[in-house]
Amino acid sequence: MAKAHAAQGPRAIEKLAEWVLAIRAEDIPAANVGQAKLLILDTIGCGFAALEEEGAGAVLQTLAHMGGAPQCTVLGSTEKTSAPNAVLVNGSLIRMLDLNDYVNTKKGEIGGHPSDNIPVALAAGELSGAPGRNVIASIVLGYEIYGRFKELMDRDGDWDGVTVSGFVAPAIAGRLMGLDVRQLANALALSGARAITPLAVRHGDISGAKNVANALVAQNGVQATILAQYGMTGPLDLFENRHGLKSVFPGINWMEPITAALPADSYIMNCHVKAFPCLATGQGIVAAGLALHQQISEDPDRLKEITVAIADTPSLQRQKDDPGRVDPKSREAADHSFNFLAAVALIDGKFGLHSFDNDRWNDAKVRAVMARLSVVCDASLNGRSPGAFPCAIRATGSDGRSYLAEVLDPPDPWLPLGLSSYAEGAPKTWTESFGPDDVLVLHTDGVIEARGAVDGRWDDVG
């Protein structure tokens, strides 16, 4: 076993570890606690909804091949597996449909999916027997670390946002598993050193890697936490070392933005629940397409030209121009394709998991509408809906008539109504019962009802 280097004063990684362990569960604001409860339910629902997907089958077969100590629950199964494997499987399921929640950066750029790391909290909590209030606190802190690190990444760089989960996952797991500051610092260093993920997982020839990218990083984060718990050391100068991560996080000068006090209006309070199973920046496009469908009497063939206008930001420009999204050739590319999303919403007048059935991105009618459609960035939308992802679809009919459907604030089925009610009419189509005692019941009208064991599990949070 390599010996740790002599102490040189707390470095960035060590300061982060101190911050993670210093916040007490009872210090988490009540509103943050309530938000976390509901987002846990939303996240679990996303995982259950994905169980019949082809990609889910690949992940579950991989689990059967790997095995693992029966430590932690796997969604949709009575079997258990090791904590790292549970994170891989559950994290992949939750991300599979592109339906889980998202946050934006303070500047209004897309901030990613911090709920990708809720499986870490569930697995580490189950492994350590942590009480519900501690699991909740770790999730709130996980959302905060995720958001803060995303703010410091190079927005024009070549690294994907799941890179930040290399710090989120061990922070969550280490806190719940009782690591001390030194152990947690090493867990963060070990995990962060392996977390760097190229943007290619989400651009170009988009593949199933999009669905498992964060789960793989989070799985590694839990493995790193276990290694550190038993004495493995990591590169504690990961941010200071000139061969470290400065180029990935150029804004980290150094830890003040990361270790500032947790505000009442934390990142978890600015989270958005998706209405549609597609990328966050496509939510407004789908909503505008549905609205235009009604204006044209459900007949897209009457449209000669269609222009989909979105806000003008570097990330949106990159997304709209990505060849793999303009001409999608997979389910993973289709749910990230502005062109496909607008066309299907215009044709069907509804949008859900069924919208991708039978390789719909290859359908002749869909392709015909996509061919008449252009996506443009319109800077005038930026000021009209700052911090959101607005859309205006302008169309011209064969008869010369003009049409306009605007959605300045994309639909968000989120309503903080308490644990027993999610959001009436939310367009999420879950019909599963959770566990042998029906502790979570997700109804077809979008209402999530919590009973029995789950109520008891989280009631101690207060």
CSV table of C-alpha atoms in Angstrom, one decimal:
chain,number,residue,atom,x,y,z
A,1,MET,CA,0.0,0.0,0.0
A,2,ALA,CA,1.4,3.4,-1.0
A,3,LYS,CA,1.9,5.8,1.9
A,4,ALA,CA,0.2,9.1,1.9
A,5,HIS,CA,2.3,12.2,1.3
A,6,ALA,CA,3.3,14.4,4.2
A,7,ALA,CA,0.7,17.0,5.1
A,8,GLN,CA,1.0,20.3,3.2
A,9,GLY,CA,-2.0,22.1,4.5
A,10,PRO,CA,-5.5,21.4,3.2
A,11,ARG,CA,-5.7,21.3,-0.6
A,12,ALA,CA,-8.8,21.8,-2.6
A,13,ILE,CA,-9.9,18.1,-2.4
A,14,GLU,CA,-9.4,18.1,1.4
A,15,LYS,CA,-11.4,21.4,1.8
A,16,LEU,CA,-14.3,19.8,-0.2
A,17,ALA,CA,-14.2,16.7,2.1
A,18,GLU,CA,-14.3,19.0,5.2
A,19,TRP,CA,-17.3,20.9,3.7
A,20,VAL,CA,-19.2,17.7,2.9
A,21,LEU,CA,-18.9,16.3,6.4
A,22,ALA,CA,-19.4,19.5,8.2
A,23,ILE,CA,-23.0,20.1,7.2
A,24,ARG,CA,-25.5,18.3,9.6
A,25,ALA,CA,-28.7,16.7,8.4
A,26,GLU,CA,-30.7,18.9,10.8
A,27,ASP,CA,-29.2,22.0,9.1
A,28,ILE,CA,-30.9,21.2,5.8
A,29,PRO,CA,-33.8,23.6,5.2
A,30,ALA,CA,-37.2,22.0,5.4
A,31,ALA,CA,-38.1,23.1,1.9
A,32,ASN,CA,-35.0,21.3,0.6
A,33,VAL,CA,-36.0,18.2,2.4
A,34,GLY,CA,-39.5,18.2,0.9
A,35,GLN,CA,-38.1,18.8,-2.6
A,36,ALA,CA,-35.7,15.9,-2.2
A,37,LYS,CA,-38.5,13.5,-1.1
A,38,LEU,CA,-40.5,14.2,-4.2
A,39,LEU,CA,-37.5,14.1,-6.6
A,40,ILE,CA,-36.6,10.7,-5.2
A,41,LEU,CA,-40.0,9.4,-6.2
A,42,ASP,CA,-39.8,11.0,-9.6
A,43,THR,CA,-36.4,9.5,-10.1
A,44,ILE,CA,-37.4,6.0,-9.1
A,45,GLY,CA,-40.4,6.3,-11.4
A,46,CYS,CA,-38.1,7.1,-14.3
A,47,GLY,CA,-36.2,3.9,-13.5
A,48,PHE,CA,-39.3,1.7,-13.4
A,49,ALA,CA,-40.6,3.2,-16.6
A,50,ALA,CA,-37.4,2.1,-18.4
A,51,LEU,CA,-37.5,-1.6,-17.5
A,52,GLU,CA,-38.8,-2.7,-20.9
A,53,GLU,CA,-36.3,-0.7,-22.9
A,54,GLU,CA,-33.8,-2.6,-25.0
A,55,GLY,CA,-30.9,-0.9,-23.3
A,56,ALA,CA,-32.3,-1.9,-19.9
A,57,GLY,CA,-32.1,-5.5,-21.0
A,58,ALA,CA,-28.4,-5.1,-21.8
A,59,VAL,CA,-27.7,-3.6,-18.4
A,60,LEU,CA,-29.7,-6.3,-16.5
A,61,GLN,CA,-28.0,-9.1,-18.4
A,62,THR,CA,-24.6,-7.5,-17.6
A,63,LEU,CA,-25.6,-7.6,-13.9
A,64,ALA,CA,-26.6,-11.2,-14.1
A,65,HIS,CA,-23.1,-11.9,-15.6
A,66,MET,CA,-21.2,-9.9,-13.0
A,67,GLY,CA,-23.1,-11.0,-9.9
A,68,GLY,CA,-22.1,-9.3,-6.7
A,69,ALA,CA,-22.6,-9.5,-3.0
A,70,PRO,CA,-26.3,-9.2,-2.1
A,71,GLN,CA,-26.1,-5.8,-0.5
A,72,CYS,CA,-28.3,-3.4,-2.3
A,73,THR,CA,-31.7,-3.3,-4.1
A,74,VAL,CA,-32.0,-3.4,-7.9
A,75,LEU,CA,-35.1,-1.6,-9.3
A,76,GLY,CA,-37.8,-3.9,-10.5
A,77,SER,CA,-36.2,-7.0,-9.0
A,78,THR,CA,-36.2,-9.0,-5.7
A,79,GLU,CA,-32.5,-9.7,-6.2
A,80,LYS,CA,-29.8,-7.7,-4.6
A,81,THR,CA,-26.2,-7.0,-5.7
A,82,SER,CA,-23.2,-5.1,-4.6
A,83,ALA,CA,-23.4,-1.4,-4.0
A,84,PRO,CA,-21.3,-0.4,-7.0
A,85,ASN,CA,-23.3,-2.7,-9.3
A,86,ALA,CA,-26.6,-1.4,-7.9
A,87,VAL,CA,-25.4,2.1,-8.8
A,88,LEU,CA,-24.5,1.0,-12.3
A,89,VAL,CA,-27.9,-0.7,-13.0
A,90,ASN,CA,-30.2,1.7,-11.2
A,91,GLY,CA,-28.3,4.7,-12.6
A,92,SER,CA,-28.6,3.4,-16.1
A,93,LEU,CA,-32.3,2.7,-15.7
A,94,ILE,CA,-33.1,6.1,-14.3
A,95,ARG,CA,-31.3,7.8,-17.2
A,96,MET,CA,-32.5,5.5,-20.0
A,97,LEU,CA,-35.6,7.4,-21.1
A,98,ASP,CA,-34.1,10.9,-20.7
A,99,LEU,CA,-37.0,11.7,-18.4
A,100,ASN,CA,-35.4,12.5,-15.1
A,101,ASP,CA,-35.1,16.0,-13.7
A,102,TYR,CA,-32.5,18.7,-14.6
A,103,VAL,CA,-31.0,21.9,-13.3
A,104,ASN,CA,-29.7,25.0,-15.1
A,105,THR,CA,-26.6,26.9,-14.3
A,106,LYS,CA,-26.9,30.3,-12.7
A,107,LYS,CA,-26.4,31.8,-16.2
A,108,GLY,CA,-29.3,29.8,-17.7
A,109,GLU,CA,-27.2,27.2,-19.5
A,110,ILE,CA,-28.2,23.6,-19.2
A,111,GLY,CA,-26.8,22.2,-16.0
A,112,GLY,CA,-27.4,18.4,-16.3
A,113,HIS,CA,-29.1,15.7,-14.3
A,114,PRO,CA,-28.1,15.6,-10.7
A,115,SER,CA,-30.7,12.9,-10.0
A,116,ASP,CA,-28.4,10.6,-11.9
A,117,ASN,CA,-26.7,10.2,-8.5
A,118,ILE,CA,-29.7,9.5,-6.4
A,119,PRO,CA,-28.9,5.7,-6.8
A,120,VAL,CA,-25.6,6.4,-5.0
A,121,ALA,CA,-27.5,7.7,-2.0
A,122,LEU,CA,-30.0,4.8,-2.1
A,123,ALA,CA,-27.2,2.2,-2.3
A,124,ALA,CA,-24.9,3.7,0.2
A,125,GLY,CA,-27.8,4.3,2.6
A,126,GLU,CA,-28.9,0.7,2.3
A,127,LEU,CA,-25.3,-0.6,2.6
A,128,SER,CA,-24.7,1.4,5.8
A,129,GLY,CA,-28.2,1.3,7.3
A,130,ALA,CA,-28.3,5.1,7.3
A,131,PRO,CA,-31.5,6.7,8.5
A,132,GLY,CA,-33.7,8.5,6.0
A,133,ARG,CA,-32.8,12.0,7.2
A,134,ASN,CA,-29.1,11.3,6.4
A,135,VAL,CA,-30.0,9.9,2.9
A,136,ILE,CA,-32.0,13.0,2.2
A,137,ALA,CA,-29.2,15.3,3.4
A,138,SER,CA,-26.7,13.5,1.2
A,139,ILE,CA,-29.0,14.0,-1.9
A,140,VAL,CA,-29.4,17.7,-1.2
A,141,LEU,CA,-25.6,18.1,-0.9
A,142,GLY,CA,-25.1,16.0,-4.0
A,143,TYR,CA,-27.4,18.3,-6.1
A,144,GLU,CA,-25.4,21.3,-4.7
A,145,ILE,CA,-22.0,19.8,-5.5
A,146,TYR,CA,-23.2,18.8,-9.0
A,147,GLY,CA,-24.5,22.3,-9.7
A,148,ARG,CA,-21.5,24.1,-8.3
A,149,PHE,CA,-19.0,22.0,-10.2
A,150,LYS,CA,-20.9,22.4,-13.5
A,151,GLU,CA,-20.6,26.2,-13.1
A,152,LEU,CA,-16.9,25.9,-13.1
A,153,MET,CA,-16.5,23.7,-16.2
A,154,ASP,CA,-15.4,25.0,-19.5
A,155,ARG,CA,-18.8,25.4,-21.4
A,156,ASP,CA,-17.0,25.3,-24.7
A,157,GLY,CA,-14.7,22.4,-23.8
A,158,ASP,CA,-14.7,18.8,-24.9
A,159,TRP,CA,-15.7,17.2,-21.6
A,160,ASP,CA,-19.2,16.0,-20.8
A,161,GLY,CA,-21.1,17.2,-17.7
A,162,VAL,CA,-21.1,13.7,-16.1
A,163,THR,CA,-17.5,14.3,-15.2
A,164,VAL,CA,-18.7,16.2,-12.2
A,165,SER,CA,-20.3,13.1,-10.8
A,166,GLY,CA,-16.8,11.9,-10.1
A,167,PHE,CA,-16.9,14.2,-7.1
A,168,VAL,CA,-20.7,14.0,-6.4
A,169,ALA,CA,-20.8,10.2,-6.0
A,170,PRO,CA,-18.0,9.7,-3.5
A,171,ALA,CA,-19.2,12.8,-1.5
A,172,ILE,CA,-22.7,11.2,-1.2
A,173,ALA,CA,-21.3,7.7,-0.5
A,174,GLY,CA,-18.5,8.7,1.8
A,175,ARG,CA,-20.8,10.8,4.0
A,176,LEU,CA,-23.3,8.0,4.3
A,177,MET,CA,-20.7,5.3,4.9
A,178,GLY,CA,-19.0,7.2,7.7
A,179,LEU,CA,-15.7,8.0,6.2
A,180,ASP,CA,-13.6,10.6,8.0
A,181,VAL,CA,-12.2,13.7,6.3
A,182,ARG,CA,-8.9,12.0,5.2
A,183,GLN,CA,-10.7,9.0,3.8
A,184,LEU,CA,-13.3,11.1,2.0
A,185,ALA,CA,-10.6,13.3,0.5
A,186,ASN,CA,-8.9,10.2,-0.9
A,187,ALA,CA,-12.2,8.9,-2.2
A,188,LEU,CA,-12.8,12.2,-4.0
A,189,ALA,CA,-9.3,12.1,-5.5
A,190,LEU,CA,-9.5,8.5,-6.6
A,191,SER,CA,-12.9,9.0,-8.2
A,192,GLY,CA,-12.3,12.4,-9.8
A,193,ALA,CA,-9.1,11.2,-11.4
A,194,ARG,CA,-11.0,8.6,-13.4
A,195,ALA,CA,-14.2,10.5,-14.1
A,196,ILE,CA,-13.3,12.6,-17.1
A,197,THR,CA,-15.7,11.8,-19.9
A,198,PRO,CA,-15.6,13.1,-23.5
A,199,LEU,CA,-18.5,15.0,-24.9
A,200,ALA,CA,-18.6,12.4,-27.7
A,201,VAL,CA,-21.0,10.3,-25.5
A,202,ARG,CA,-23.7,13.0,-26.3
A,203,HIS,CA,-22.7,14.4,-29.7
A,204,GLY,CA,-22.1,12.9,-33.1
A,205,ASP,CA,-22.9,9.2,-33.4
A,206,ILE,CA,-25.0,9.2,-30.3
A,207,SER,CA,-25.2,5.7,-28.8
A,208,GLY,CA,-26.3,3.9,-25.7
A,209,ALA,CA,-23.2,5.3,-24.0
A,210,LYS,CA,-25.4,8.4,-23.3
A,211,ASN,CA,-27.6,6.4,-21.0
A,212,VAL,CA,-24.8,4.8,-19.0
A,213,ALA,CA,-22.2,7.5,-18.9
A,214,ASN,CA,-23.1,8.9,-15.5
A,215,ALA,CA,-23.8,5.5,-14.1
A,216,LEU,CA,-20.3,4.3,-15.0
A,217,VAL,CA,-18.8,7.4,-13.3
A,218,ALA,CA,-21.0,7.0,-10.2
A,219,GLN,CA,-20.2,3.3,-10.0
A,220,ASN,CA,-16.5,4.1,-10.1
A,221,GLY,CA,-17.2,6.8,-7.4
A,222,VAL,CA,-18.6,4.2,-5.0
A,223,GLN,CA,-15.7,1.8,-5.7
A,224,ALA,CA,-13.3,4.6,-4.9
A,225,THR,CA,-15.1,5.3,-1.7
A,226,ILE,CA,-14.8,1.7,-0.6
A,227,LEU,CA,-11.1,1.6,-1.6
A,228,ALA,CA,-10.5,4.8,0.5
A,229,GLN,CA,-12.4,3.4,3.4
A,230,TYR,CA,-9.9,0.6,3.5
A,231,GLY,CA,-6.9,2.8,3.2
A,232,MET,CA,-6.3,3.4,-0.5
A,233,THR,CA,-4.9,6.9,-1.2
A,234,GLY,CA,-5.5,9.2,-4.2
A,235,PRO,CA,-3.9,12.3,-5.8
A,236,LEU,CA,-5.0,14.9,-3.3
A,237,ASP,CA,-3.4,17.6,-5.4
A,238,LEU,CA,-5.7,16.8,-8.3
A,239,PHE,CA,-6.6,20.5,-8.7
A,240,GLU,CA,-3.3,22.1,-7.9
A,241,ASN,CA,-1.1,19.7,-9.9
A,242,ARG,CA,-0.3,21.1,-13.4
A,243,HIS,CA,-1.1,17.6,-14.7
A,244,GLY,CA,-4.4,17.5,-13.0
A,245,LEU,CA,-7.9,18.9,-13.7
A,246,LYS,CA,-7.3,22.7,-14.1
A,247,SER,CA,-8.1,22.5,-17.8
A,248,VAL,CA,-11.5,20.7,-17.1
A,249,PHE,CA,-12.5,23.2,-14.4
A,250,PRO,CA,-10.8,26.5,-15.3
A,251,GLY,CA,-13.1,28.4,-13.0
A,252,ILE,CA,-11.9,26.7,-9.9
A,253,ASN,CA,-9.8,29.4,-8.3
A,254,TRP,CA,-10.0,27.6,-5.9
A,255,MET,CA,-12.6,26.2,-3.6
A,256,GLU,CA,-14.6,29.2,-2.5
A,257,PRO,CA,-17.4,28.7,-5.0
A,258,ILE,CA,-17.6,25.0,-4.0
A,259,THR,CA,-17.4,25.2,-0.3
A,260,ALA,CA,-19.6,28.3,0.3
A,261,ALA,CA,-22.4,27.9,2.8
A,262,LEU,CA,-25.5,26.0,1.7
A,263,PRO,CA,-28.2,28.6,0.9
A,264,ALA,CA,-31.9,28.0,1.4
A,265,ASP,CA,-32.3,28.5,-2.3
A,266,SER,CA,-29.9,25.7,-3.2
A,267,TYR,CA,-29.6,23.9,-6.5
A,268,ILE,CA,-32.2,21.3,-5.6
A,269,MET,CA,-34.8,24.0,-5.2
A,270,ASN,CA,-34.2,25.2,-8.7
A,271,CYS,CA,-34.6,21.7,-10.2
A,272,HIS,CA,-37.1,21.1,-13.1
A,273,VAL,CA,-39.1,17.9,-13.6
A,274,LYS,CA,-39.5,17.0,-17.3
A,275,ALA,CA,-42.9,16.8,-18.9
A,276,PHE,CA,-41.6,14.8,-21.9
A,277,PRO,CA,-39.1,12.0,-22.4
A,278,CYS,CA,-36.4,14.0,-24.3
A,279,LEU,CA,-33.5,16.3,-23.6
A,280,ALA,CA,-34.1,19.4,-21.3
A,281,THR,CA,-33.6,21.9,-24.1
A,282,GLY,CA,-36.2,20.1,-26.2
A,283,GLN,CA,-39.1,20.5,-23.7
A,284,GLY,CA,-40.2,23.8,-25.2
A,285,ILE,CA,-39.9,22.5,-28.7
A,286,VAL,CA,-42.3,19.6,-28.0
A,287,ALA,CA,-44.7,21.9,-26.3
A,288,ALA,CA,-44.7,24.4,-29.2
A,289,GLY,CA,-45.2,21.6,-31.7
A,290,LEU,CA,-48.2,20.3,-29.8
A,291,ALA,CA,-49.7,23.8,-29.8
A,292,LEU,CA,-49.1,24.2,-33.5
A,293,HIS,CA,-50.7,20.8,-34.1
A,294,GLN,CA,-54.0,22.3,-32.8
A,295,GLN,CA,-53.7,25.4,-35.0
A,296,ILE,CA,-53.3,23.5,-38.2
A,297,SER,CA,-56.3,21.2,-37.5
A,298,GLU,CA,-54.0,18.3,-36.9
A,299,ASP,CA,-52.8,18.3,-40.6
A,300,PRO,CA,-49.1,19.0,-40.9
A,301,ASP,CA,-49.2,18.4,-44.6
A,302,ARG,CA,-50.8,21.8,-45.1
A,303,LEU,CA,-47.4,23.4,-44.0
A,304,LYS,CA,-44.9,24.4,-46.7
A,305,GLU,CA,-42.2,25.8,-44.4
A,306,ILE,CA,-41.5,25.3,-40.7
A,307,THR,CA,-39.0,27.3,-38.7
A,308,VAL,CA,-38.2,26.2,-35.1
A,309,ALA,CA,-36.6,29.1,-33.3
A,310,ILE,CA,-34.8,28.6,-30.0
A,311,ALA,CA,-32.6,30.8,-27.8
A,312,ASP,CA,-29.2,31.8,-29.0
A,313,THR,CA,-26.5,30.3,-26.7
A,314,PRO,CA,-23.3,28.4,-27.5
A,315,SER,CA,-24.6,25.1,-26.1
A,316,LEU,CA,-27.9,25.3,-28.1
A,317,GLN,CA,-26.0,26.2,-31.3
A,318,ARG,CA,-23.9,23.1,-30.8
A,319,GLN,CA,-26.9,20.9,-30.2
A,320,LYS,CA,-28.9,22.1,-33.2
A,321,ASP,CA,-25.9,21.8,-35.5
A,322,ASP,CA,-24.8,18.3,-34.3
A,323,PRO,CA,-25.1,16.0,-37.4
A,324,GLY,CA,-26.1,13.1,-35.2
A,325,ARG,CA,-29.1,15.0,-34.0
A,326,VAL,CA,-30.1,16.6,-37.3
A,327,ASP,CA,-30.2,13.1,-38.8
A,328,PRO,CA,-31.0,10.7,-35.9
A,329,LYS,CA,-30.3,7.0,-36.4
A,330,SER,CA,-31.1,5.7,-32.9
A,331,ARG,CA,-33.5,6.1,-30.0
A,332,GLU,CA,-30.7,7.9,-28.1
A,333,ALA,CA,-30.2,10.4,-30.9
A,334,ALA,CA,-33.9,10.9,-31.6
A,335,ASP,CA,-34.6,12.0,-28.0
A,336,HIS,CA,-31.8,14.6,-28.5
A,337,SER,CA,-32.9,15.7,-32.0
A,338,PHE,CA,-34.7,19.1,-32.2
A,339,ASN,CA,-35.8,18.2,-35.7
A,340,PHE,CA,-37.3,14.8,-34.7
A,341,LEU,CA,-39.1,16.2,-31.6
A,342,ALA,CA,-40.7,19.1,-33.5
A,343,ALA,CA,-41.8,16.8,-36.3
A,344,VAL,CA,-43.4,14.1,-34.2
A,345,ALA,CA,-45.2,16.7,-31.9
A,346,LEU,CA,-46.6,18.4,-35.0
A,347,ILE,CA,-47.8,15.1,-36.5
A,348,ASP,CA,-49.2,13.3,-33.5
A,349,GLY,CA,-50.4,16.1,-31.2
A,350,LYS,CA,-49.1,14.2,-28.3
A,351,PHE,CA,-45.7,13.1,-27.1
A,352,GLY,CA,-44.5,10.3,-24.8
A,353,LEU,CA,-42.6,7.0,-24.8
A,354,HIS,CA,-44.8,5.7,-27.7
A,355,SER,CA,-43.3,8.5,-29.9
A,356,PHE,CA,-40.2,6.4,-30.4
A,357,ASP,CA,-41.9,3.0,-31.1
A,358,ASN,CA,-40.9,1.1,-34.3
A,359,ASP,CA,-37.8,3.2,-34.9
A,360,ARG,CA,-40.1,6.2,-35.6
A,361,TRP,CA,-37.1,8.4,-36.6
A,362,ASN,CA,-37.0,6.4,-39.8
A,363,ASP,CA,-40.8,6.8,-40.5
A,364,ALA,CA,-41.4,8.3,-44.0
A,365,LYS,CA,-44.0,10.8,-42.7
A,366,VAL,CA,-41.7,12.0,-39.9
A,367,ARG,CA,-38.8,12.4,-42.3
A,368,ALA,CA,-41.0,14.3,-44.7
A,369,VAL,CA,-41.9,16.9,-42.0
A,370,MET,CA,-38.3,17.0,-40.9
A,371,ALA,CA,-37.2,17.9,-44.4
A,372,ARG,CA,-39.5,21.0,-44.4
A,373,LEU,CA,-38.2,22.1,-41.1
A,374,SER,CA,-35.3,24.3,-40.1
A,375,VAL,CA,-34.0,25.0,-36.6
A,376,VAL,CA,-32.5,28.4,-35.9
A,377,CYS,CA,-31.1,30.3,-32.9
A,378,ASP,CA,-33.0,33.6,-32.2
A,379,ALA,CA,-31.3,36.0,-29.8
A,380,SER,CA,-34.6,37.9,-29.2
A,381,LEU,CA,-35.8,34.8,-27.3
A,382,ASN,CA,-33.0,35.1,-24.8
A,383,GLY,CA,-34.2,38.3,-23.2
A,384,ARG,CA,-37.9,37.3,-23.3
A,385,SER,CA,-37.3,34.2,-21.1
A,386,PRO,CA,-33.9,34.3,-19.4
A,387,GLY,CA,-32.8,31.1,-17.8
A,388,ALA,CA,-35.3,29.0,-19.7
A,389,PHE,CA,-35.3,27.2,-23.0
A,390,PRO,CA,-38.1,28.9,-25.0
A,391,CYS,CA,-39.2,28.0,-28.5
A,392,ALA,CA,-41.2,29.7,-31.2
A,393,ILE,CA,-42.3,27.7,-34.2
A,394,ARG,CA,-43.3,29.8,-37.2
A,395,ALA,CA,-44.8,28.1,-40.2
A,396,THR,CA,-46.3,29.0,-43.6
A,397,GLY,CA,-49.1,27.0,-45.1
A,398,SER,CA,-49.5,26.1,-48.8
A,399,ASP,CA,-52.2,28.7,-48.9
A,400,GLY,CA,-49.8,31.4,-47.7
A,401,ARG,CA,-51.3,31.6,-44.2
A,402,SER,CA,-48.9,32.2,-41.3
A,403,TYR,CA,-48.8,30.3,-38.0
A,404,LEU,CA,-47.0,30.9,-34.8
A,405,ALA,CA,-46.8,28.8,-31.6
A,406,GLU,CA,-44.7,30.2,-28.8
A,407,VAL,CA,-43.6,28.5,-25.5
A,408,LEU,CA,-41.5,30.9,-23.5
A,409,ASP,CA,-41.5,28.8,-20.3
A,410,PRO,CA,-41.3,25.1,-21.1
A,411,PRO,CA,-43.9,23.0,-19.2
A,412,ASP,CA,-42.8,21.8,-15.8
A,413,PRO,CA,-45.2,19.4,-14.1
A,414,TRP,CA,-43.6,20.2,-10.8
A,415,LEU,CA,-45.8,21.4,-8.1
A,416,PRO,CA,-44.6,21.2,-4.5
A,417,LEU,CA,-47.7,19.7,-3.1
A,418,GLY,CA,-46.3,17.3,-0.5
A,419,LEU,CA,-45.3,13.7,-0.4
A,420,SER,CA,-48.8,12.3,-1.1
A,421,SER,CA,-49.4,14.2,-4.3
A,422,TYR,CA,-46.9,14.7,-7.2
A,423,ALA,CA,-48.6,16.9,-9.8
A,424,GLU,CA,-52.1,16.2,-11.1
A,425,GLY,CA,-52.2,15.5,-14.8
A,426,ALA,CA,-48.4,15.2,-15.1
A,427,PRO,CA,-47.7,13.5,-18.4
A,428,LYS,CA,-45.6,10.7,-17.0
A,429,THR,CA,-47.0,7.2,-17.7
A,430,TRP,CA,-46.0,5.0,-14.8
A,431,THR,CA,-48.2,2.2,-13.7
A,432,GLU,CA,-45.9,0.2,-11.5
A,433,SER,CA,-46.2,-0.8,-7.9
A,434,PHE,CA,-43.0,-0.6,-5.9
A,435,GLY,CA,-42.2,-3.6,-3.8
A,436,PRO,CA,-44.2,-6.4,-2.2
A,437,ASP,CA,-46.0,-4.0,0.1
A,438,ASP,CA,-47.0,-1.4,-2.6
A,439,VAL,CA,-45.0,1.2,-0.7
A,440,LEU,CA,-44.9,3.4,-3.7
A,441,VAL,CA,-47.8,3.5,-6.1
A,442,LEU,CA,-47.5,5.6,-9.3
A,443,HIS,CA,-50.9,6.2,-11.0
A,444,THR,CA,-51.5,6.7,-14.7
A,445,ASP,CA,-52.7,10.3,-14.1
A,446,GLY,CA,-49.3,11.2,-12.9
A,447,VAL,CA,-50.0,11.2,-9.1
A,448,ILE,CA,-47.5,9.5,-6.9
A,449,GLU,CA,-48.9,8.1,-3.7
A,450,ALA,CA,-46.5,7.0,-0.9
A,451,ARG,CA,-47.7,4.5,1.7
A,452,GLY,CA,-46.5,2.2,4.4
A,453,ALA,CA,-42.7,1.6,4.6
A,454,VAL,CA,-41.7,4.6,2.5
A,455,ASP,CA,-43.7,7.0,4.6
A,456,GLY,CA,-42.0,5.6,7.7
A,457,ARG,CA,-38.6,5.7,6.0
A,458,TRP,CA,-38.7,9.5,5.3
A,459,ASP,CA,-40.9,10.7,8.1
A,460,ASP,CA,-37.9,11.0,10.4
A,461,VAL,CA,-36.5,13.8,8.2
A,462,GLY,CA,-39.0,16.2,9.7
